[in-house]
Amino acid sequence: MVQLGVSTSMKSHHSIRMAAREGLAGLVGSIVLITNIVSFSALMFPGALASGASTAIWAMLIGSGIVGLWVAWKTSLPPLATGMDSPTGAVLVLIAATAGPAMLSSGSTPQQAIQGSMLLFTVASALSGALLLGLGAARWGSYLRFVPFFVVAGFLGATGWLLIAGGIRMTTGHGLSDLLPADASAVGRLSCAIIVCTVLLALRRWVRWPLALPASLIAMSLVGAGTLRLLGLSDQAHGWYLPSLGTLAPWLPLQAAHAEPISLTTALRFVPELLAVAIVALVSLVTKTSSLEVARKVSGDLNVEMRAHGLATLLAVPLGGIAGSMQLGTSRLLENAGGSRWAGAASALVLLAVGLLNLDVLSLIPLSIAAGLVFQLGWGFLVEAFSKTLAQREWLNLTLAIVIAVACVRFGYVVGVIGGVVCACLLFAASYARVGVVRQHLSRGQFAGNVNRSTETSNFLSEAGEAIQIYWLSGYIFFGSSEGLFERIRRDFGSLPPGRVSHVILDFGMVPAADASATVSLAKLRNFCHKQGARLVFSNVEANLHGALERDGFFKGKDGQSPFPDVTAALAWTEDALLAQSGRAGLADAGAGAASIEAWLQQQLGAGVRVADFLQYLEHRSFDDGQVIYRQGDAADAIDLVASGRLSVDASAEGARALRLRSITTQTVVGEMGFFSHATRSATVTAEGSSTVLTLTRDRFECLRRERPDVASAFYEFLLRTLSDRIRLTEKLVLAMRL
């Protein structure tokens, strides 16, 4: 019982510590989020519309709170905090800056102008939520993942710089350009904020206690509040505390829409801006997700993030909330404070409590404490953005990251990110074009294809192999790589004697698609080959490219040749054409004749035996076109010598379509491997046209061994030479493909 009580007590203390840690982390994070919301409200409704700031604050608190609660529970990257998204908020500020004055000039009262602007914010939030939810539900996140590291680094760098600049403006009331003329009080606040930042950085580096950050912030806040009271600086007028929120005004969009504060004509004028808000929200979420993955060295699910943000936004809109989104700085703050998924929920609950209960929490926080926290976050982002590329001396990536960061700061996040993606596309195009689309290049002397020919024919094709050049292509062929293909083949022609090449085979088996520039470059290549006395042959061409080439006349005319289904078929055709050009067409033709086969056998067996002594053990068999000689799975009980015609060898797995392995011409051997290994036939052999084979059955082979061992020995040597030649060709191919 005592042990059970101790265990229960330990669990209770652990739960209390966990709740305290999560709550403190959420409270600290919410202060940063509220400060950001207050800043945006002042920008949305300045001057005559300043009374609308309290409405905007309430709407952003409610929206960020509702979205934050749902996202904190559903996110794939906990802990996560949500607040007013800077890129999205910037577009909303532009909408307010245009819509408010336009409605005032048309005779609306300031209150009507505020209500009209808020309605536009609501519509923009609804569009953003619908877009994110739709893309997430369709699982299109993988199509939006093209965010290179230097874009992420630039995004992080800009975030860090803007946080530091915002901290300076928060403490001094001046921007960086007007910092020098700041008064002594502003310099004092800035100095205190830098001290706070230094303490926080030191704690993060050397103290591993999870509650170190929130505990130190609370301690410094208490010490700072006491010091300011002793010095008589605790009054809001002295500027040492964050500004008060004032009285917040709830916002009910359905009620406002019923009052019609904005005309339909005015609303339609802002359709492009409303759509821009949705697109900006999408770009921002994609980039922030990638940035947080890089910073935390984890992998998130963009589809989950889009669905969570989209659904929560749509839930918040009818309740008066303006869309909230993932906040990098505050999310990192929750992580540094040791928070988990519950810390994000705690931060969201604080935002809701402040909005619904009108809690003035900002006025309790010394300004320098909040600014020091912002400085610490900004410095962390700068280090994460540029330290890796600087340490690895990746100067191009570092330069691009800095340029993108400057663009984000100067022109906005959307311009910077889109510019970065454009740069990445250009770099990819240049790099891909430099690598080229030629995956492998071999000549016929290195790659024999799948046609087994006679020894004399094979030797000729091997010696004249440079006449047939084979290029295996891969990847998407576009304007950058198609011209590189032409230049590559032209260089290869230049390295050979003039007139040596008779055929060029292009295999498109690994090419998924090609743009219009591909046909232009291929037309140049065709004309170049024609001038060099060579023919251009295609294989494995996909349907769209085939249609484009056919429309451009590639397969018409005297030299036109339709694409072949695979490279081996194209090679067999070009081999036959080369044999015909050289006057050796009879060597590849079907009818070699009995005298020719006897002369070939006598040559293979050697002068020590008579071919007639061997022929008496062979069975003469004739087959018509398409007739099966033996099937896959039959007993391998015979060796065949092809006397005339051509045989095809096809194999198939269970239930799969048969695959053409090779073709066999005259004066070649088939079936010897299965015969000597006593295996079953590994493929089906079929006659192509009228064919004649000389068959040595197992029984006749045993008779040959007993009765004429000298002839059997000569036959063994012939088979060994045949197998050695095939192995030598394979080794030659492997060596060529490794070079």
XYZ file of C-alpha atoms in Angstrom:
739
model
C 0.000 0.000 0.000
C 2.869 2.335 0.826
C 4.522 1.654 -2.534
C 1.216 2.232 -4.327
C 0.783 5.545 -2.541
C 4.318 6.634 -3.395
C 3.785 5.667 -7.040
C 0.510 7.585 -7.172
C 2.153 10.598 -5.563
C 5.037 10.514 -8.058
C 2.608 10.322 -10.970
C 0.645 13.228 -9.541
C 3.771 15.356 -9.156
C 4.852 14.440 -12.681
C 1.445 15.449 -14.052
C 1.615 18.748 -12.190
C 5.088 19.449 -13.564
C 3.945 18.572 -17.078
C 0.869 20.795 -16.812
C 2.961 23.653 -15.438
C 5.492 23.306 -18.229
C 2.872 23.146 -20.967
C 0.911 26.046 -19.474
C 3.958 28.283 -19.044
C 5.160 27.497 -22.559
C 1.710 28.282 -23.955
C 1.478 31.528 -21.976
C 4.879 32.734 -23.174
C 4.023 31.813 -26.756
C 0.679 33.573 -26.616
C 2.332 36.861 -25.547
C 4.375 36.874 -28.757
C 1.274 36.046 -30.823
C -0.812 38.786 -29.209
C 1.938 41.339 -29.809
C 1.957 40.393 -33.489
C -1.845 40.640 -33.687
C -1.845 44.105 -32.100
C 0.740 45.277 -34.646
C -1.373 44.093 -37.584
C -4.538 45.678 -36.213
C -2.862 49.088 -36.127
C -1.837 48.669 -39.769
C -5.282 47.518 -40.888
C -7.217 50.456 -39.463
C -5.171 53.636 -39.163
C -6.373 57.249 -38.987
C -10.124 57.770 -39.238
C -10.710 54.019 -39.008
C -8.572 53.498 -35.884
C -11.606 52.403 -33.875
C -11.692 49.251 -35.991
C -8.407 48.043 -34.479
C -10.216 46.607 -31.451
C -12.542 44.636 -33.760
C -9.627 43.338 -35.803
C -7.767 42.294 -32.623
C -10.821 40.392 -31.382
C -11.312 38.645 -34.750
C -7.653 37.669 -35.020
C -7.601 36.387 -31.424
C -10.720 34.270 -32.003
C -9.506 32.991 -35.366
C -6.018 32.173 -34.087
C -7.461 30.532 -30.984
C -9.929 28.268 -32.813
C -7.427 27.340 -35.513
C -4.728 26.892 -32.878
C -6.770 24.452 -30.806
C -7.618 22.221 -33.765
C -4.194 22.410 -35.404
C -2.386 21.761 -32.110
C -4.281 18.486 -31.825
C -4.077 17.403 -35.484
C -0.656 18.693 -36.586
C 2.094 16.353 -37.711
C 4.727 18.776 -36.337
C 3.928 19.299 -32.644
C 4.260 21.544 -30.763
C 2.672 24.078 -33.078
C 1.306 27.546 -32.433
C -0.914 29.520 -34.776
C -1.450 33.232 -35.095
C -1.833 35.978 -37.643
C 0.213 34.923 -40.655
C 2.539 37.734 -41.749
C 2.286 37.213 -45.538
C -1.495 36.781 -45.355
C -1.804 39.695 -42.957
C 0.171 41.901 -45.332
C -2.358 41.257 -48.118
C -5.238 41.926 -45.716
C -3.603 45.243 -44.802
C -3.499 46.129 -48.501
C -7.185 45.239 -48.852
C -8.076 47.404 -45.847
C -5.939 50.277 -47.117
C -7.918 50.256 -50.383
C -11.396 49.233 -49.244
C -11.713 51.553 -46.235
C -10.968 54.846 -48.051
C -13.045 53.696 -51.056
C -16.114 53.137 -48.889
C -15.553 56.421 -47.021
C -15.346 58.315 -50.300
C -18.594 56.699 -51.465
C -20.445 58.120 -48.444
C -20.161 55.293 -45.913
C -19.595 56.081 -42.263
C -16.320 54.973 -40.600
C -18.210 52.182 -38.825
C -19.657 50.952 -42.116
C -16.190 51.085 -43.707
C -14.787 49.031 -40.813
C -17.609 46.500 -41.077
C -17.151 46.278 -44.861
C -13.400 45.691 -44.548
C -13.984 43.039 -41.918
C -16.455 41.297 -44.230
C -13.782 41.206 -46.935
C -11.389 39.687 -44.377
C -14.023 37.050 -43.588
C -14.518 36.147 -47.249
C -10.750 35.964 -47.772
C -10.438 33.657 -44.749
C -13.214 31.428 -46.063
C -11.545 31.157 -49.477
C -8.207 30.333 -47.823
C -9.790 27.635 -45.687
C -11.623 26.101 -48.640
C -8.466 26.034 -50.773
C -6.338 24.441 -48.045
C -9.000 21.896 -47.127
C -9.611 20.972 -50.769
C -5.928 20.461 -51.567
C -5.360 18.537 -48.359
C -8.388 16.311 -48.908
C -7.202 15.583 -52.466
C -3.749 14.755 -51.048
C -1.989 17.092 -53.434
C 0.651 18.029 -50.894
C 3.351 16.090 -52.738
C 2.816 18.298 -55.801
C 3.491 21.427 -53.738
C 6.660 20.177 -52.079
C 9.074 21.822 -54.516
C 10.716 24.116 -51.978
C 14.532 24.024 -52.343
C 16.711 24.445 -49.269
C 17.974 27.893 -50.220
C 14.356 29.096 -50.468
C 13.682 27.711 -46.990
C 16.911 29.280 -45.738
C 15.950 32.635 -47.241
C 12.496 32.367 -45.673
C 14.014 31.596 -42.267
C 16.588 34.358 -42.645
C 13.915 36.911 -43.529
C 11.816 35.768 -40.575
C 14.776 36.146 -38.245
C 15.656 39.590 -39.558
C 12.068 40.816 -39.366
C 11.797 39.532 -35.796
C 14.932 41.442 -34.812
C 13.758 44.560 -36.650
C 10.344 44.234 -34.990
C 12.004 43.908 -31.586
C 13.997 47.066 -32.204
C 10.889 48.933 -33.298
C 9.041 47.557 -30.269
C 11.616 48.877 -27.784
C 12.653 52.160 -29.424
C 9.624 53.159 -31.453
C 11.942 53.593 -34.445
C 12.949 51.459 -37.393
C 16.535 50.498 -38.133
C 17.044 53.514 -40.386
C 15.941 55.929 -37.616
C 17.633 54.150 -34.735
C 20.561 56.549 -34.151
C 18.467 59.593 -33.161
C 16.524 57.521 -30.583
C 16.318 59.044 -27.094
C 18.072 57.773 -23.968
C 14.982 55.942 -22.722
C 14.684 54.013 -26.005
C 18.379 53.110 -25.888
C 17.890 51.880 -22.321
C 14.956 49.655 -23.311
C 16.935 48.296 -26.242
C 19.960 47.583 -24.044
C 17.811 45.720 -21.524
C 16.244 43.684 -24.342
C 19.716 42.709 -25.625
C 20.680 41.598 -22.103
C 17.529 39.484 -21.881
C 18.315 37.951 -25.289
C 21.866 37.122 -24.164
C 20.570 35.415 -21.007
C 18.053 33.378 -22.999
C 20.684 32.283 -25.524
C 23.034 31.258 -22.711
C 20.281 29.278 -20.988
C 19.417 27.499 -24.217
C 23.048 26.565 -24.822
C 24.129 25.464 -21.344
C 20.982 24.611 -19.356
C 19.043 21.433 -20.216
C 16.135 21.914 -17.807
C 12.916 22.017 -19.891
C 11.381 24.768 -17.730
C 14.489 26.966 -17.904
C 13.085 29.292 -20.573
C 9.605 29.985 -19.122
C 10.971 30.075 -15.576
C 13.668 32.572 -16.518
C 11.145 34.737 -18.381
C 8.827 34.812 -15.366
C 11.741 35.562 -13.041
C 13.044 38.362 -15.272
C 9.515 39.767 -15.628
C 9.107 39.891 -11.846
C 12.558 41.434 -11.326
C 11.947 43.896 -14.136
C 8.532 44.889 -12.794
C 9.990 45.429 -9.318
C 12.881 47.485 -10.655
C 10.596 49.652 -12.779
C 8.353 50.278 -9.774
C 11.354 51.309 -7.654
C 12.532 53.659 -10.394
C 9.067 55.110 -10.879
C 8.814 53.875 -14.479
C 5.914 51.451 -14.103
C 3.350 53.807 -15.610
C 2.316 53.068 -19.216
C 3.266 56.614 -20.206
C 6.974 55.863 -19.722
C 6.855 53.141 -22.395
C 8.516 50.330 -20.408
C 5.478 48.013 -20.692
C 3.688 46.530 -23.668
C 0.686 48.636 -24.738
C -2.729 47.855 -23.314
C -5.230 46.035 -25.526
C -8.069 48.287 -24.480
C -11.689 47.221 -24.790
C -12.174 44.674 -27.564
C -15.223 44.790 -29.848
C -16.737 41.393 -30.827
C -17.384 40.784 -34.503
C -20.304 38.799 -35.953
C -19.942 38.471 -39.748
C -23.430 37.069 -40.386
C -25.027 40.001 -38.591
C -22.789 42.476 -40.435
C -23.579 40.876 -43.800
C -27.303 41.272 -43.093
C -26.754 44.995 -42.512
C -25.063 45.254 -45.966
C -22.211 47.631 -45.079
C -20.568 46.965 -48.463
C -22.151 46.936 -51.913
C -21.848 44.006 -54.277
C -20.059 46.194 -56.840
C -17.422 47.190 -54.306
C -17.004 43.590 -53.169
C -16.479 42.359 -56.754
C -13.663 44.879 -57.195
C -11.680 42.969 -54.587
C -12.054 39.465 -56.027
C -8.396 39.358 -57.237
C -7.160 40.476 -53.811
C -9.371 37.924 -52.064
C -8.012 35.155 -54.277
C -4.497 36.462 -53.620
C -5.059 35.989 -49.879
C -5.893 32.310 -50.441
C -2.862 31.750 -52.672
C -0.573 33.594 -50.259
C -1.910 31.503 -47.359
C -1.138 28.330 -49.324
C 2.389 29.412 -50.295
C 3.085 30.534 -46.740
C 1.891 27.247 -45.208
C 3.921 25.136 -47.654
C 7.068 27.147 -47.025
C 6.605 27.259 -43.263
C 6.053 23.512 -43.130
C 9.293 22.911 -45.029
C 11.102 25.453 -42.866
C 9.915 23.855 -39.632
C 10.909 20.410 -40.923
C 14.410 21.680 -41.652
C 14.698 23.483 -38.319
C 13.499 20.493 -36.283
C 15.106 17.839 -38.508
C 11.821 15.934 -38.734
C 9.361 15.066 -41.477
C 5.813 16.378 -41.461
C 2.738 15.658 -43.552
C 1.737 18.655 -45.659
C -1.655 17.107 -46.456
C -2.429 16.845 -42.737
C -1.383 20.469 -42.171
C -3.521 21.739 -45.054
C -6.570 19.769 -43.938
C -6.197 20.877 -40.315
C -5.678 24.554 -41.166
C -8.422 24.550 -43.807
C -11.101 22.898 -41.689
C -10.305 24.987 -38.601
C -10.425 28.199 -40.644
C -13.829 27.305 -42.060
C -15.055 26.609 -38.515
C -13.696 29.929 -37.244
C -15.136 32.133 -40.013
C -18.842 32.018 -38.979
C -17.797 32.776 -35.387
C -16.017 35.972 -36.428
C -12.463 34.639 -36.619
C -9.877 35.777 -39.170
C -7.716 32.926 -40.434
C -4.724 32.008 -38.308
C -1.764 30.016 -39.568
C 1.355 28.216 -38.419
C 3.828 30.533 -36.663
C 7.469 29.530 -36.976
C 8.875 31.686 -34.199
C 6.260 30.836 -31.602
C 6.321 27.153 -32.529
C 10.080 27.089 -31.966
C 9.533 28.943 -28.701
C 7.146 26.229 -27.526
C 9.708 23.607 -28.510
C 12.557 25.392 -26.699
C 10.398 25.680 -23.596
C 9.988 21.901 -23.546
C 6.362 21.994 -24.645
C 4.495 19.257 -26.469
C 1.228 19.151 -28.381
C -0.544 20.485 -25.294
C 1.584 23.645 -25.264
C 0.099 24.657 -28.614
C -3.376 24.051 -27.240
C -2.541 26.085 -24.116
C -1.349 28.984 -26.282
C -4.597 28.855 -28.275
C -6.676 28.791 -25.100
C -4.902 31.928 -23.854
C -5.743 33.698 -27.131
C -9.397 32.692 -26.811
C -9.511 33.749 -23.157
C -7.994 37.148 -23.951
C -10.508 37.692 -26.753
C -13.622 36.418 -25.004
C -12.844 37.755 -21.506
C -11.073 40.930 -22.638
C -8.001 40.131 -20.514
C -5.342 42.837 -20.702
C -2.305 40.565 -20.328
C 0.068 42.677 -22.418
C 0.134 45.551 -19.979
C 1.661 43.219 -17.345
C 4.750 42.352 -19.417
C 7.848 44.619 -19.370
C 8.643 45.665 -22.912
C 12.298 44.644 -22.759
C 11.400 41.089 -21.708
C 9.137 40.584 -24.723
C 11.637 42.258 -27.060
C 14.509 40.131 -25.709
C 12.450 37.022 -26.408
C 11.811 38.229 -29.956
C 15.551 38.925 -30.427
C 16.394 35.415 -29.256
C 13.960 33.879 -31.728
C 15.224 36.070 -34.560
C 18.855 35.209 -33.875
C 17.979 31.507 -33.817
C 16.360 31.751 -37.236
C 19.354 33.591 -38.697
C 21.735 30.931 -37.412
C 19.588 28.103 -38.768
C 19.210 29.842 -42.120
C 22.843 30.502 -42.947
C 25.137 28.489 -40.658
C 24.844 25.193 -42.562
C 25.600 26.583 -46.024
C 28.368 28.778 -44.555
C 30.000 25.837 -42.784
C 29.821 23.696 -45.924
C 31.028 26.601 -48.097
C 28.128 26.242 -50.499
C 28.556 29.763 -51.781
C 25.872 29.603 -54.480
C 23.204 28.356 -52.048
C 24.328 30.903 -49.459
C 24.143 33.746 -51.972
C 20.700 32.680 -53.179
C 19.460 32.336 -49.590
C 20.645 35.870 -48.766
C 19.089 37.283 -51.954
C 15.763 35.569 -51.188
C 15.881 36.799 -47.589
C 16.453 40.370 -48.791
C 13.602 40.007 -51.307
C 11.267 38.726 -48.573
C 12.180 41.659 -46.329
C 12.033 44.254 -49.070
C 9.089 43.070 -51.201
C 7.258 40.543 -49.008
C 7.362 36.825 -48.397
C 5.349 35.866 -51.435
C 7.609 37.723 -53.862
C 10.701 36.255 -52.206
C 9.430 32.676 -52.157
C 8.064 32.769 -55.705
C 11.292 34.379 -56.906
C 13.249 31.659 -55.130
C 11.181 28.900 -56.723
C 11.728 30.507 -60.151
C 15.483 30.606 -59.490
C 15.355 26.956 -58.426
C 13.557 26.034 -61.653
C 16.163 27.856 -63.737
C 19.013 26.219 -61.825
C 17.377 22.833 -62.234
C 16.922 23.401 -65.966
C 20.559 24.456 -66.351
C 21.859 21.549 -64.253
C 19.613 19.015 -66.001
C 20.658 20.295 -69.410
C 24.311 19.989 -68.384
C 23.823 16.408 -67.222
C 21.934 15.565 -70.423
C 19.318 12.962 -71.260
C 21.685 10.298 -72.592
C 21.613 7.571 -69.944
C 23.834 5.169 -71.907
C 25.670 5.214 -75.220
C 27.033 2.056 -76.843
C 27.879 0.898 -80.328
C 26.914 -2.428 -81.942
C 30.422 -3.632 -81.202
C 29.657 -3.298 -77.486
C 25.999 -4.295 -77.426
C 24.997 -7.380 -79.446
C 21.268 -7.240 -78.828
C 19.165 -10.378 -78.617
C 19.699 -11.864 -82.086
C 22.025 -14.886 -82.151
C 23.722 -14.991 -85.525
C 26.347 -17.169 -87.121
C 29.939 -16.778 -86.054
C 30.956 -15.160 -89.339
C 28.069 -12.694 -89.214
C 28.650 -11.895 -85.538
C 32.337 -11.277 -86.161
C 31.543 -8.892 -89.006
C 28.972 -6.974 -86.954
C 31.396 -6.758 -84.057
C 34.204 -5.432 -86.274
C 31.889 -2.942 -88.007
C 30.060 -2.158 -84.771
C 30.792 1.572 -84.831
C 28.454 1.847 -87.820
C 25.493 1.482 -85.450
C 25.381 3.953 -82.547
C 22.786 3.365 -79.813
C 21.619 6.036 -77.348
C 19.388 5.189 -74.397
C 17.600 8.365 -73.296
C 15.991 9.086 -69.929
C 14.091 11.891 -68.237
C 11.925 14.687 -69.559
C 13.233 16.177 -72.806
C 12.761 19.944 -72.838
C 14.359 23.019 -74.374
C 17.457 22.713 -72.192
C 18.190 19.034 -72.774
C 17.027 18.483 -76.377
C 19.707 20.738 -77.806
C 22.256 19.007 -75.568
C 21.280 15.674 -77.156
C 21.934 17.049 -80.630
C 25.315 18.445 -79.609
C 26.280 15.169 -77.907
C 25.612 13.085 -81.038
C 27.350 15.611 -83.258
C 30.460 15.393 -81.049
C 30.352 11.600 -81.206
C 30.207 11.731 -85.001
C 33.190 14.053 -85.015
C 35.272 11.584 -83.001
C 34.851 8.891 -85.700
C 36.137 8.780 -89.292
C 33.770 10.347 -91.839
C 31.150 7.951 -93.167
C 31.741 5.387 -90.440
C 28.250 5.673 -88.883
C 25.331 4.282 -90.889
C 22.583 4.162 -88.246
C 21.737 6.052 -85.037
C 19.215 4.431 -82.686
C 17.437 6.587 -80.100
C 15.607 4.604 -77.417
C 12.925 6.568 -75.540
C 11.995 3.826 -73.090
C 12.891 5.979 -70.054
C 11.490 9.240 -71.477
C 8.071 10.025 -69.943
C 7.384 13.071 -72.130
C 8.956 15.816 -74.226
C 8.078 19.399 -75.088
C 7.761 20.996 -78.517
C 11.447 21.916 -78.604
C 12.346 18.208 -78.642
C 10.929 17.722 -82.147
C 12.832 20.790 -83.358
C 16.142 19.410 -82.098
C 15.322 15.942 -83.426
C 14.602 17.456 -86.840
C 18.047 19.089 -86.748
C 19.532 15.739 -85.767
C 17.730 13.954 -88.604
C 19.049 16.454 -91.146
C 22.546 16.185 -89.689
C 22.477 12.372 -89.879
C 21.221 12.532 -93.467
C 24.174 14.734 -94.452
C 26.518 12.256 -92.775
C 24.984 9.312 -94.656
C 23.321 7.870 -91.551
C 19.723 6.983 -90.764
C 17.944 7.964 -87.562
C 15.948 5.116 -85.982
C 13.559 5.369 -83.009
C 12.384 2.825 -80.452
C 10.101 2.831 -77.396
C 8.468 6.153 -78.344
C 5.522 7.126 -76.127
C 2.211 7.993 -77.785
C 2.282 11.802 -77.527
C 5.830 12.119 -78.831
C 5.071 9.575 -81.559
C 2.174 11.727 -82.738
C 4.297 14.886 -82.732
C 7.095 13.196 -84.697
C 4.615 11.717 -87.149
C 3.040 15.140 -87.772
C 6.515 16.513 -88.488
C 7.093 13.831 -91.143
C 9.714 11.756 -89.347
C 8.256 8.416 -90.480
C 7.437 9.336 -94.071
C 9.453 9.344 -97.251
C 12.100 7.049 -98.663
C 14.171 6.983 -95.496
C 11.205 6.979 -93.106
C 10.970 4.111 -90.666
C 8.284 3.615 -88.039
C 9.500 3.392 -84.430
C 10.309 -0.063 -83.111
C 8.754 -1.418 -79.905
C 12.131 -1.823 -78.202
C 15.812 -1.231 -78.795
C 16.571 -4.872 -79.612
C 14.063 -4.857 -82.467
C 15.567 -1.620 -83.769
C 19.073 -3.087 -83.503
C 18.067 -6.257 -85.359
C 16.624 -4.157 -88.198
C 19.720 -1.970 -88.443
C 21.964 -5.072 -88.369
C 20.069 -6.548 -91.315
C 20.341 -3.215 -93.129
C 24.085 -3.069 -92.449
C 24.549 -6.641 -93.681
C 22.587 -5.782 -96.839
C 24.741 -2.678 -97.443
C 27.907 -4.751 -97.106
C 26.702 -7.483 -99.465
C 26.334 -10.043 -96.695
C 22.554 -10.170 -96.746
C 22.682 -13.940 -97.459
C 24.279 -14.481 -94.098
C 21.226 -13.062 -92.415
C 18.622 -14.505 -94.739
C 16.454 -17.477 -93.985
C 17.709 -19.862 -96.656
C 21.361 -20.647 -96.043
C 21.093 -24.036 -97.760
C 22.271 -27.564 -96.901
C 25.708 -27.059 -98.407
C 26.196 -23.939 -96.354
C 25.239 -25.638 -93.056
C 27.531 -28.592 -93.806
C 30.421 -26.258 -94.567
C 29.765 -24.358 -91.355
C 29.644 -27.539 -89.276
C 32.837 -28.848 -90.853
C 34.548 -25.569 -89.947
C 33.290 -25.750 -86.350
C 34.198 -29.429 -85.828
C 37.651 -29.057 -87.312
C 39.655 -30.976 -89.884
C 40.107 -33.990 -87.579
C 36.613 -35.343 -88.204
C 34.258 -35.606 -91.140
C 30.993 -33.673 -90.959
C 29.186 -36.638 -92.560
C 30.085 -38.748 -89.513
C 28.316 -36.214 -87.308
C 25.284 -35.594 -89.555
C 24.180 -39.231 -89.347
C 23.314 -38.680 -85.666
C 21.146 -35.619 -86.383
C 17.435 -35.572 -87.143
C 16.293 -33.251 -89.945
C 13.097 -31.319 -88.963
C 11.136 -28.622 -90.827
C 8.653 -26.132 -89.348
C 6.147 -23.697 -90.779
C 5.730 -20.087 -89.695
C 4.479 -19.823 -86.096
C 4.921 -23.524 -85.344
C 6.248 -24.225 -81.851
C 9.474 -26.230 -81.756
C 9.325 -26.702 -77.988
C 7.498 -25.018 -75.150
C 8.586 -23.451 -71.910
C 8.574 -26.138 -69.203
C 9.184 -29.093 -71.582
C 12.049 -31.476 -70.856
C 15.315 -30.224 -72.375
C 16.225 -33.483 -74.105
C 17.661 -32.188 -77.395
C 20.114 -29.710 -78.937
C 19.113 -27.953 -82.179
C 21.301 -26.496 -84.919
C 19.464 -23.916 -87.055
C 19.983 -24.850 -90.702
C 17.641 -22.256 -92.247
C 15.096 -19.664 -91.227
C 14.841 -17.774 -87.930
C 13.588 -18.810 -84.497
C 12.084 -16.620 -81.779
C 12.626 -17.297 -78.072
C 9.868 -16.086 -75.731
C 9.428 -16.514 -71.972
C 6.675 -15.531 -69.576
C 6.090 -15.557 -65.847
C 2.880 -17.066 -64.514
C -0.072 -15.086 -65.850
C 2.153 -12.477 -67.541
C 2.479 -11.601 -71.203
C 5.258 -13.417 -73.074
C 8.493 -11.459 -73.454
C 10.736 -11.795 -76.493
C 14.162 -12.802 -75.159
C 16.067 -13.232 -78.400
C 15.951 -14.302 -82.026
C 18.133 -17.047 -83.509
C 19.309 -17.057 -87.114
C 21.009 -19.723 -89.200
C 24.227 -21.477 -88.235
C 23.587 -21.135 -84.517
C 22.873 -23.484 -81.622
C 19.850 -23.502 -79.325
C 18.953 -25.548 -76.240
C 22.466 -26.606 -75.209
C 22.333 -25.128 -71.667
C 19.137 -26.919 -70.622
C 20.341 -30.089 -72.307
C 23.555 -30.397 -70.302
C 21.980 -29.207 -67.043
C 19.073 -31.680 -67.412
C 16.638 -28.821 -66.789
C 13.295 -27.992 -68.357
C 12.977 -25.529 -71.198
C 13.212 -21.957 -69.843
C 11.478 -20.461 -72.879
C 9.252 -21.263 -75.818
C 10.957 -21.504 -79.236
C 8.850 -20.743 -82.325
C 9.639 -20.677 -86.035
C 9.591 -17.301 -87.799
C 8.702 -18.284 -91.345
C 9.730 -21.634 -92.822
C 12.618 -22.994 -90.778
C 14.772 -26.117 -90.681
C 16.698 -27.435 -87.689
C 19.047 -30.374 -87.179
C 18.222 -32.027 -83.856
C 20.543 -34.087 -81.662
C 18.395 -35.982 -79.152
C 19.740 -37.267 -75.862
C 19.587 -40.895 -77.036
C 21.489 -40.099 -80.235
C 23.999 -38.048 -78.235
C 24.705 -41.031 -75.996
C 25.197 -43.167 -79.105
C 27.588 -40.538 -80.470
C 29.643 -40.632 -77.257
C 29.871 -44.446 -77.338
C 30.389 -44.981 -81.044
C 32.384 -41.893 -82.104
C 34.094 -40.302 -79.083
C 36.361 -38.295 -81.417
C 33.330 -36.640 -83.062
C 31.711 -36.114 -79.665
C 34.895 -34.441 -78.422
C 34.963 -32.126 -81.442
C 31.301 -31.283 -80.805
C 32.125 -30.485 -77.144
C 34.845 -28.076 -78.240
C 32.454 -26.404 -80.663
C 29.869 -25.857 -77.921
C 32.513 -24.538 -75.518
C 33.681 -22.000 -78.099
C 30.077 -20.915 -78.683
C 29.451 -20.401 -74.969
C 32.796 -18.623 -74.574
C 31.920 -16.220 -77.379
C 28.617 -15.405 -75.705
C 30.311 -14.845 -72.330
C 32.921 -12.643 -73.995
C 30.192 -10.494 -75.533
C 28.502 -10.174 -72.130
C 31.756 -9.139 -70.459
C 32.349 -6.597 -73.210
C 28.883 -5.149 -72.673
C 29.337 -4.946 -68.881
C 32.692 -3.206 -69.290
C 31.240 -0.739 -71.807
C 28.323 0.125 -69.527
C 30.681 0.800 -66.608
C 32.784 3.262 -68.587
